[in-house]
Coordinates of C-alpha atoms in Angstrom, one line a residue:
M1 CA 85.0 -71.2 -36.9
V2 CA 85.5 -69.1 -40.1
T3 CA 82.7 -67.5 -42.0
R4 CA 81.8 -67.3 -45.7
R5 CA 83.4 -63.9 -45.8
F6 CA 86.8 -65.4 -44.9
A7 CA 86.4 -68.1 -47.5
L8 CA 85.5 -65.5 -50.2
L9 CA 88.5 -63.4 -49.4
L10 CA 90.8 -66.4 -49.5
A11 CA 89.4 -67.5 -52.8
L12 CA 90.0 -64.1 -54.3
G13 CA 93.5 -63.7 -52.7
V14 CA 95.1 -67.0 -53.5
P15 CA 95.3 -66.7 -57.3
L16 CA 96.9 -63.2 -57.2
P17 CA 100.4 -64.3 -56.2
A18 CA 100.5 -66.7 -59.1
L19 CA 101.0 -63.7 -61.4
L20 CA 104.1 -62.7 -59.5
P21 CA 107.7 -64.1 -59.6
S22 CA 107.6 -66.2 -56.4
P23 CA 104.0 -67.6 -56.3
W24 CA 104.5 -70.2 -53.6
L25 CA 106.1 -67.9 -51.1
L26 CA 103.6 -65.1 -51.6
T27 CA 100.7 -67.6 -51.4
A28 CA 102.0 -68.8 -48.1
I29 CA 102.2 -65.1 -46.9
V30 CA 98.6 -64.5 -48.0
L31 CA 97.3 -67.6 -46.3
A32 CA 99.2 -66.7 -43.1
I33 CA 97.8 -63.1 -43.1
A34 CA 94.3 -64.4 -43.8
G35 CA 94.6 -67.1 -41.1
G36 CA 96.0 -64.6 -38.6
A37 CA 93.2 -62.2 -39.3
A38 CA 90.6 -64.9 -38.8
L39 CA 92.3 -66.1 -35.6
L40 CA 92.5 -62.5 -34.3
D41 CA 88.8 -62.0 -35.2
A42 CA 87.8 -65.1 -33.3
L43 CA 89.8 -64.0 -30.2
V44 CA 88.2 -60.6 -30.2
A45 CA 84.7 -62.1 -30.5
A46 CA 83.0 -61.9 -27.1
P47 CA 82.6 -65.2 -25.2
L48 CA 79.1 -66.6 -25.2
T49 CA 79.3 -67.4 -21.5
G50 CA 78.5 -63.8 -20.9
V51 CA 75.1 -64.0 -22.7
T52 CA 71.9 -64.6 -20.7
L53 CA 68.5 -65.3 -22.2
R54 CA 65.0 -65.1 -20.7
R55 CA 61.6 -65.4 -22.3
E56 CA 58.1 -64.1 -21.5
G57 CA 54.9 -63.7 -23.4
D58 CA 51.6 -65.5 -24.1
E59 CA 51.2 -69.0 -22.8
T60 CA 47.8 -69.9 -24.4
V61 CA 46.1 -69.0 -27.7
W62 CA 43.0 -70.2 -29.6
L63 CA 43.8 -72.0 -32.8
G64 CA 43.4 -69.4 -35.6
G65 CA 44.7 -66.6 -33.4
T66 CA 48.2 -65.2 -32.9
A67 CA 50.5 -65.1 -29.9
T68 CA 53.7 -63.2 -29.1
T69 CA 56.7 -64.1 -27.1
T70 CA 59.6 -61.9 -26.2
L71 CA 63.2 -63.2 -25.9
T72 CA 65.5 -60.9 -24.0
V73 CA 69.2 -61.1 -24.7
A74 CA 71.6 -59.6 -22.2
N75 CA 75.3 -59.0 -22.6
T76 CA 77.1 -59.5 -19.3
S77 CA 80.5 -60.2 -20.7
G78 CA 82.0 -56.7 -20.4
R79 CA 82.9 -56.6 -24.1
P80 CA 81.0 -55.6 -27.2
L81 CA 79.0 -58.4 -28.8
W82 CA 78.2 -58.9 -32.5
L83 CA 75.7 -61.7 -32.3
R84 CA 73.7 -63.8 -34.7
L85 CA 70.7 -65.6 -33.0
R86 CA 68.4 -68.2 -34.3
D87 CA 65.2 -68.9 -32.2
R88 CA 63.8 -72.2 -33.4
W89 CA 60.2 -73.4 -32.7
V90 CA 58.4 -76.5 -33.9
P91 CA 57.1 -75.9 -37.5
S92 CA 53.4 -76.0 -36.4
A93 CA 54.0 -73.1 -34.1
G94 CA 54.1 -70.8 -37.1
A95 CA 57.0 -68.6 -35.9
D96 CA 58.0 -65.7 -38.0
G97 CA 61.5 -64.1 -38.3
T98 CA 63.6 -66.8 -36.5
E99 CA 67.0 -65.3 -37.4
H100 CA 68.3 -62.0 -36.0
R101 CA 71.6 -60.0 -35.9
I102 CA 72.2 -58.1 -32.8
N103 CA 75.0 -55.7 -31.7
L104 CA 75.2 -55.2 -28.0
L105 CA 77.6 -53.1 -25.9
A106 CA 78.7 -54.3 -22.5
G107 CA 75.7 -54.4 -20.1
Q108 CA 73.1 -53.8 -22.8
E109 CA 69.9 -55.8 -23.4
H110 CA 67.9 -56.5 -26.6
R111 CA 64.3 -57.7 -26.8
I112 CA 63.3 -59.9 -29.8
T113 CA 59.5 -60.3 -30.3
T114 CA 58.3 -63.4 -32.2
T115 CA 54.8 -63.7 -33.6
L116 CA 53.3 -67.2 -33.5
T117 CA 50.4 -68.3 -35.7
P118 CA 49.9 -72.0 -34.9
T119 CA 48.5 -74.4 -37.4
R120 CA 47.5 -77.2 -35.0
H121 CA 46.1 -77.3 -31.5
G122 CA 48.1 -78.8 -28.6
D123 CA 51.5 -77.9 -27.0
R124 CA 53.9 -76.0 -29.3
P125 CA 57.3 -75.7 -27.6
A126 CA 60.3 -73.5 -28.4
V127 CA 63.0 -76.0 -29.5
R128 CA 66.4 -74.2 -29.3
V129 CA 68.2 -70.9 -29.3
T130 CA 71.4 -71.0 -31.3
L131 CA 74.0 -68.2 -30.7
R132 CA 77.1 -67.2 -32.7
S133 CA 79.4 -64.4 -31.5
Y134 CA 81.3 -62.8 -34.4
G135 CA 84.5 -60.7 -34.5
P136 CA 84.4 -57.1 -35.7
L137 CA 85.7 -58.2 -39.1
G138 CA 83.1 -60.9 -39.6
L139 CA 85.8 -63.5 -40.5
A140 CA 85.2 -65.9 -37.7
Y141 CA 82.8 -66.7 -34.9
R142 CA 82.3 -68.6 -31.7
Q143 CA 79.3 -70.9 -31.2
R144 CA 78.2 -72.7 -28.2
P145 CA 78.3 -76.5 -28.3
Q146 CA 75.0 -78.2 -29.1
K147 CA 74.4 -79.6 -25.6
W148 CA 75.4 -76.4 -24.0
N149 CA 72.9 -74.6 -26.2
E150 CA 70.0 -76.8 -25.1
A151 CA 70.9 -76.2 -21.4
V152 CA 70.6 -72.5 -21.6
T153 CA 67.7 -72.2 -24.0
P154 CA 64.7 -70.8 -22.0
A155 CA 62.0 -73.4 -21.8
W156 CA 58.7 -72.2 -23.2
T157 CA 55.6 -74.0 -24.4
L158 CA 52.6 -72.3 -26.1
R159 CA 49.4 -74.2 -25.5
V160 CA 47.1 -73.9 -28.5
L161 CA 43.5 -74.3 -27.6
P162 CA 41.3 -76.1 -30.1
R163 CA 39.3 -74.1 -32.7
F164 CA 35.9 -73.1 -31.3
P165 CA 33.8 -71.9 -34.3
S166 CA 30.5 -72.7 -32.5
R167 CA 31.3 -70.0 -30.0
R168 CA 29.2 -67.7 -32.1
L169 CA 26.1 -69.8 -31.2
L170 CA 26.5 -69.2 -27.4
P171 CA 24.3 -66.1 -27.3
E172 CA 21.5 -68.0 -29.0
K173 CA 21.8 -71.0 -26.8
L174 CA 22.1 -68.9 -23.6
A175 CA 18.9 -67.1 -24.6
K176 CA 17.1 -70.4 -24.9
L177 CA 18.5 -71.4 -21.5
R178 CA 17.2 -68.2 -20.0
V179 CA 13.8 -68.9 -21.5
F180 CA 13.7 -72.3 -19.9
D181 CA 15.0 -70.8 -16.6
G182 CA 12.2 -68.2 -16.6
A183 CA 14.4 -65.1 -17.0
V184 CA 12.6 -64.0 -20.1
V185 CA 9.1 -65.6 -20.1
T186 CA 6.9 -67.1 -17.4
R187 CA 7.9 -70.6 -16.4
G188 CA 5.5 -73.3 -17.2
R189 CA 4.8 -76.7 -15.8
G190 CA 6.6 -78.5 -18.6
Q191 CA 9.8 -76.6 -18.1
G192 CA 11.5 -78.5 -15.3
T193 CA 10.8 -80.7 -12.3
E194 CA 12.1 -78.5 -9.4
F195 CA 9.3 -76.5 -7.8
D196 CA 10.1 -72.8 -7.6
V197 CA 7.3 -70.5 -6.2
L198 CA 3.6 -69.8 -6.2
R199 CA 2.3 -66.8 -7.9
E200 CA -1.0 -65.4 -9.1
Y201 CA -2.5 -66.8 -12.3
V202 CA -2.2 -64.6 -15.5
V203 CA -3.8 -65.1 -18.8
G204 CA -1.8 -67.7 -20.8
D205 CA -0.6 -69.8 -17.9
D206 CA -1.1 -73.6 -18.2
V207 CA -4.3 -74.4 -16.2
R208 CA -2.6 -77.6 -15.1
S209 CA -0.2 -75.5 -13.0
I210 CA -3.1 -74.2 -10.8
D211 CA -2.6 -75.1 -7.1
W212 CA -6.2 -75.4 -5.9
R213 CA -5.3 -75.7 -2.2
A214 CA -3.2 -72.5 -2.3
S215 CA -6.0 -70.8 -4.3
A216 CA -8.5 -71.7 -1.6
R217 CA -6.3 -70.3 1.2
T218 CA -5.6 -67.0 -0.6
H219 CA -9.0 -66.6 -2.3
D220 CA -7.2 -66.1 -5.5
V221 CA -6.1 -68.4 -8.4
M222 CA -2.5 -69.4 -7.7
V223 CA -0.2 -71.4 -10.0
R224 CA 2.9 -73.4 -9.3
T225 CA 6.0 -72.4 -11.2
W226 CA 8.8 -74.7 -12.0
R227 CA 12.4 -74.3 -13.0
P228 CA 14.9 -76.6 -14.8
E229 CA 16.9 -78.9 -12.6
R230 CA 20.3 -77.7 -11.4
D231 CA 23.5 -79.4 -10.4
R232 CA 23.0 -82.2 -12.8
R233 CA 26.0 -84.1 -14.2
V234 CA 27.0 -84.0 -17.9
V235 CA 29.8 -86.3 -19.0
C236 CA 31.4 -85.8 -22.4
V237 CA 33.0 -89.0 -23.7
L238 CA 35.3 -88.4 -26.7
D239 CA 36.4 -91.3 -28.8
T240 CA 40.0 -90.6 -29.9
G241 CA 40.4 -93.9 -31.7
R242 CA 41.0 -94.5 -35.4
T243 CA 37.5 -93.4 -36.5
S244 CA 38.2 -90.0 -35.0
A245 CA 41.1 -89.5 -37.5
A246 CA 38.7 -89.6 -40.6
R247 CA 38.6 -86.2 -42.2
I248 CA 35.3 -84.4 -42.5
G249 CA 36.0 -81.6 -44.9
D250 CA 39.4 -80.2 -44.1
E251 CA 39.7 -81.3 -40.5
P252 CA 39.6 -84.6 -38.5
R253 CA 36.3 -85.8 -37.0
L254 CA 37.8 -85.4 -33.6
D255 CA 38.1 -81.6 -34.1
A256 CA 34.3 -81.4 -34.8
A257 CA 33.7 -83.4 -31.6
I258 CA 35.9 -81.1 -29.6
D259 CA 34.0 -78.1 -30.9
A260 CA 30.7 -79.5 -30.0
A261 CA 31.9 -80.7 -26.5
L262 CA 33.2 -77.2 -25.8
L263 CA 29.8 -75.6 -26.6
L264 CA 28.0 -78.2 -24.5
A265 CA 30.4 -77.7 -21.6
V266 CA 30.2 -73.9 -21.6
L267 CA 26.4 -74.1 -21.8
A268 CA 26.1 -76.7 -19.0
A269 CA 28.4 -74.7 -16.8
K270 CA 26.2 -71.6 -17.4
A271 CA 23.2 -73.7 -16.3
D272 CA 25.0 -74.6 -13.0
D273 CA 25.4 -78.2 -14.1
R274 CA 28.6 -80.2 -13.5
V275 CA 30.6 -81.1 -16.6
D276 CA 33.1 -84.0 -16.7
L277 CA 35.4 -85.1 -19.5
L278 CA 36.6 -88.6 -20.5
A279 CA 38.7 -89.0 -23.6
L280 CA 39.9 -92.5 -24.5
D281 CA 40.7 -95.0 -27.2
S282 CA 42.6 -98.2 -26.1
A283 CA 43.6 -96.2 -23.0
V284 CA 42.3 -93.2 -21.1
R285 CA 43.9 -90.1 -22.6
K286 CA 42.3 -87.4 -20.5
K287 CA 39.9 -87.3 -17.6
V288 CA 38.6 -84.2 -15.9
E289 CA 36.3 -84.4 -13.0
G290 CA 35.7 -82.7 -9.6
G291 CA 36.3 -79.1 -8.8
G292 CA 34.1 -76.0 -9.0
H293 CA 32.5 -74.6 -12.2
R294 CA 35.0 -71.7 -12.4
T295 CA 38.1 -73.9 -12.2
K296 CA 36.8 -77.0 -14.0
L297 CA 35.9 -75.3 -17.3
P298 CA 39.5 -73.9 -17.9
R299 CA 40.9 -77.3 -17.0
L300 CA 38.5 -79.0 -19.4
I301 CA 39.4 -76.6 -22.3
S302 CA 43.1 -77.1 -21.6
S303 CA 42.8 -80.9 -21.6
L304 CA 40.9 -80.8 -25.0
A305 CA 43.8 -78.9 -26.5
S306 CA 46.2 -81.8 -26.4
L307 CA 43.9 -84.5 -27.8
E308 CA 45.0 -86.1 -31.0
P309 CA 43.5 -89.1 -32.9
A310 CA 45.2 -92.5 -32.3
L311 CA 45.2 -95.2 -35.0
V312 CA 43.9 -97.9 -32.6
E313 CA 40.5 -99.5 -31.9
T314 CA 38.5 -97.8 -29.2
D315 CA 37.7 -99.9 -26.1
F316 CA 34.2 -99.0 -25.2
G317 CA 34.3 -101.5 -22.4
L318 CA 36.9 -99.3 -20.8
A319 CA 34.6 -96.3 -21.1
A320 CA 31.8 -98.2 -19.5
G321 CA 34.0 -99.2 -16.6
E322 CA 35.0 -95.6 -16.1
L323 CA 31.4 -94.4 -16.2
L324 CA 30.0 -97.1 -13.9
R325 CA 32.8 -96.7 -11.4
R326 CA 31.5 -93.3 -10.5
D327 CA 28.8 -92.8 -7.9
H328 CA 25.2 -93.9 -8.6
K329 CA 23.9 -90.4 -9.4
R330 CA 22.2 -90.2 -12.9
A331 CA 24.1 -88.3 -15.6
L332 CA 23.7 -87.3 -19.2
V333 CA 26.5 -89.2 -21.0
V334 CA 27.2 -87.8 -24.5
I335 CA 29.5 -90.1 -26.5
F336 CA 31.2 -88.4 -29.4
S337 CA 32.0 -91.2 -31.9
A338 CA 31.3 -92.4 -35.4
L339 CA 28.2 -94.3 -36.6
D340 CA 30.4 -97.0 -38.1
A341 CA 29.0 -100.5 -37.9
A342 CA 32.0 -102.4 -36.7
P343 CA 33.1 -100.4 -33.7
I344 CA 29.5 -99.7 -32.6
V345 CA 28.0 -103.2 -33.0
E346 CA 31.0 -105.0 -31.7
G347 CA 32.2 -102.5 -29.1
L348 CA 29.4 -100.2 -27.9
L349 CA 26.2 -102.2 -28.2
P350 CA 27.2 -105.0 -25.8
I351 CA 27.7 -102.6 -22.9
L352 CA 24.9 -100.1 -23.7
R353 CA 22.3 -101.8 -21.5
R354 CA 24.5 -101.3 -18.4
L355 CA 24.9 -97.6 -19.3
T356 CA 21.3 -96.8 -20.2
T357 CA 19.9 -98.4 -17.0
R358 CA 21.8 -95.8 -15.0
H359 CA 22.4 -92.8 -17.3
R360 CA 20.7 -91.0 -20.1
V361 CA 22.9 -91.7 -23.2
V362 CA 23.4 -89.6 -26.3
L363 CA 25.6 -90.7 -29.2
A364 CA 26.7 -87.8 -31.3
S365 CA 28.3 -88.4 -34.7
V366 CA 29.4 -86.1 -37.5
R367 CA 27.9 -87.0 -40.9
D368 CA 30.3 -87.0 -43.8
P369 CA 28.6 -85.2 -46.8
E370 CA 31.0 -86.8 -49.2
T371 CA 29.3 -90.2 -48.7
A372 CA 25.9 -88.8 -49.7
R373 CA 27.4 -87.0 -52.7
L374 CA 29.0 -90.2 -54.0
A375 CA 25.6 -92.0 -53.6
H376 CA 24.2 -89.9 -56.5
L377 CA 25.1 -90.9 -60.0
P378 CA 25.8 -88.1 -62.5
E379 CA 22.9 -87.3 -64.7
T380 CA 24.8 -88.0 -67.9
G381 CA 27.9 -90.0 -68.7
A382 CA 28.0 -92.3 -65.7
T383 CA 30.9 -94.8 -65.9
A384 CA 31.2 -98.2 -64.3
E385 CA 33.4 -96.7 -61.6
D386 CA 30.7 -94.1 -60.8
V387 CA 28.2 -97.0 -60.5
H388 CA 30.4 -98.9 -58.1
L389 CA 31.2 -95.8 -56.0
A390 CA 27.4 -95.0 -55.8
A391 CA 26.6 -98.6 -54.7
A392 CA 29.3 -98.5 -52.0
A393 CA 28.1 -95.2 -50.8
E394 CA 24.5 -96.4 -50.6
L395 CA 25.7 -99.5 -48.7
A396 CA 27.5 -97.3 -46.2
L397 CA 24.5 -95.0 -45.7
A398 CA 22.2 -98.1 -45.2
E399 CA 24.7 -99.5 -42.6
R400 CA 24.6 -96.1 -40.9
E401 CA 20.8 -96.1 -40.7
R402 CA 20.9 -99.7 -39.4
V403 CA 23.3 -98.8 -36.6
K404 CA 21.2 -95.7 -35.7
A405 CA 18.1 -97.9 -35.4
L406 CA 19.9 -100.4 -33.2
L407 CA 21.0 -97.6 -30.9
E408 CA 17.6 -96.0 -30.7
Q409 CA 16.2 -99.4 -29.7
Q410 CA 18.5 -99.3 -26.7
N411 CA 17.0 -95.9 -25.7
V412 CA 20.0 -94.0 -27.0
I413 CA 19.4 -90.5 -28.4
V414 CA 21.3 -90.3 -31.7
V415 CA 22.6 -87.0 -33.2
D416 CA 23.6 -87.5 -36.8
E417 CA 24.3 -84.1 -38.4
P418 CA 26.7 -82.5 -40.8
R419 CA 29.6 -80.5 -39.5
E420 CA 27.9 -77.1 -40.0
T421 CA 25.0 -78.0 -37.6
F422 CA 26.6 -80.7 -35.4
A423 CA 27.5 -78.6 -32.3
S424 CA 24.2 -76.8 -32.4
K425 CA 22.1 -80.0 -32.5
V426 CA 24.1 -81.6 -29.6
S427 CA 23.4 -78.5 -27.5
D428 CA 19.8 -78.5 -28.4
V429 CA 19.4 -82.0 -27.2
Y430 CA 20.8 -81.0 -23.9
L431 CA 18.5 -78.0 -23.6
V432 CA 15.4 -80.1 -24.5
L433 CA 16.3 -82.7 -21.9
K434 CA 17.0 -80.1 -19.3
A435 CA 13.7 -78.3 -20.0
A436 CA 11.8 -81.6 -19.7
G437 CA 13.6 -82.6 -16.5
R438 CA 15.0 -85.7 -18.1
L439 CA 18.8 -85.3 -17.4

């Protein structure tokens, strides 16, 4: 194939013979010379069959961070190589500098480093590496066929883990956990249900913790100490249906749920509890269960990375079936969904009694501050449109409170918080239940 340089030379050269006595003959000579030079340039261009590619670099990155991959180009053709390379990724991978010009002597290698700044979580693959081998004059080039290009493109997928802004809360939550666990202050009777040890009474201990029989045997006042239950089960149920696609601020509701689920999962794992994940809408999208603490948490985080909202209605009956199919051991089930009347009243409420008789159920929903803002009329200059918007917003808020009351009547703990405090409140519910021995 010819290049733009050849086309430019041809455009400049063709009009010149028109000024001379025999324009047609000289034009033919110019075209022949230019065509011959381009053909010779294409023949001199090194064959692309002698080019090998390999890729290495980062395989995972948190959303908001940057990753780097290195593409190594090797010339095994035995001839010099003037190469133009395009390394294409999906747009959401945020690749910089996708086009490169490389000159390689026989047997040489060249490393191309690409910096990736993803804009969405999930799997971000490398699409295709396109190669062109130019001649020394730059008049023509060889290019691999499309299918052949795809066959030799090194496969590489960058897994972008979801944004985890509530990670900053981990030190605070772990400190609370250590308080409950007795690592910072003396354990008290109300801080768990598993008996730990007997020790001497000190000022400030709860007198209800005194063990009178042990005190009589030792001729000293002895108190029982308790610790939070361990090896409990926590199940995070993420609703990936249509309500999870609603935007809270500048992100989908599902992203806020993923952030809160991550904080809860890390905290529960640190407390030696077992954490399972179930993500579903009209079908089960992800399920993580079994395995040890060290292996399960990375699997859970990786599974959350590929979750996306689906514009379908969530089948809560399917969720109940998955939860009740497990063994009969009691668990803390945290359902991340929206407090919308239709899906909750028609989908979740009919199966709640079966869940609450076996498990402790928490429904966690992110509150949209825009609804509360629309419910307030401007102080001056309110229009008819403002009045209608305010009335609709008040109706939505009233429906939300009604749904919340219905859930609480079914012994469901409801977390209804704005995005800024949502993950923290969900974790606090877990810590309070754990301290009280109610998981």
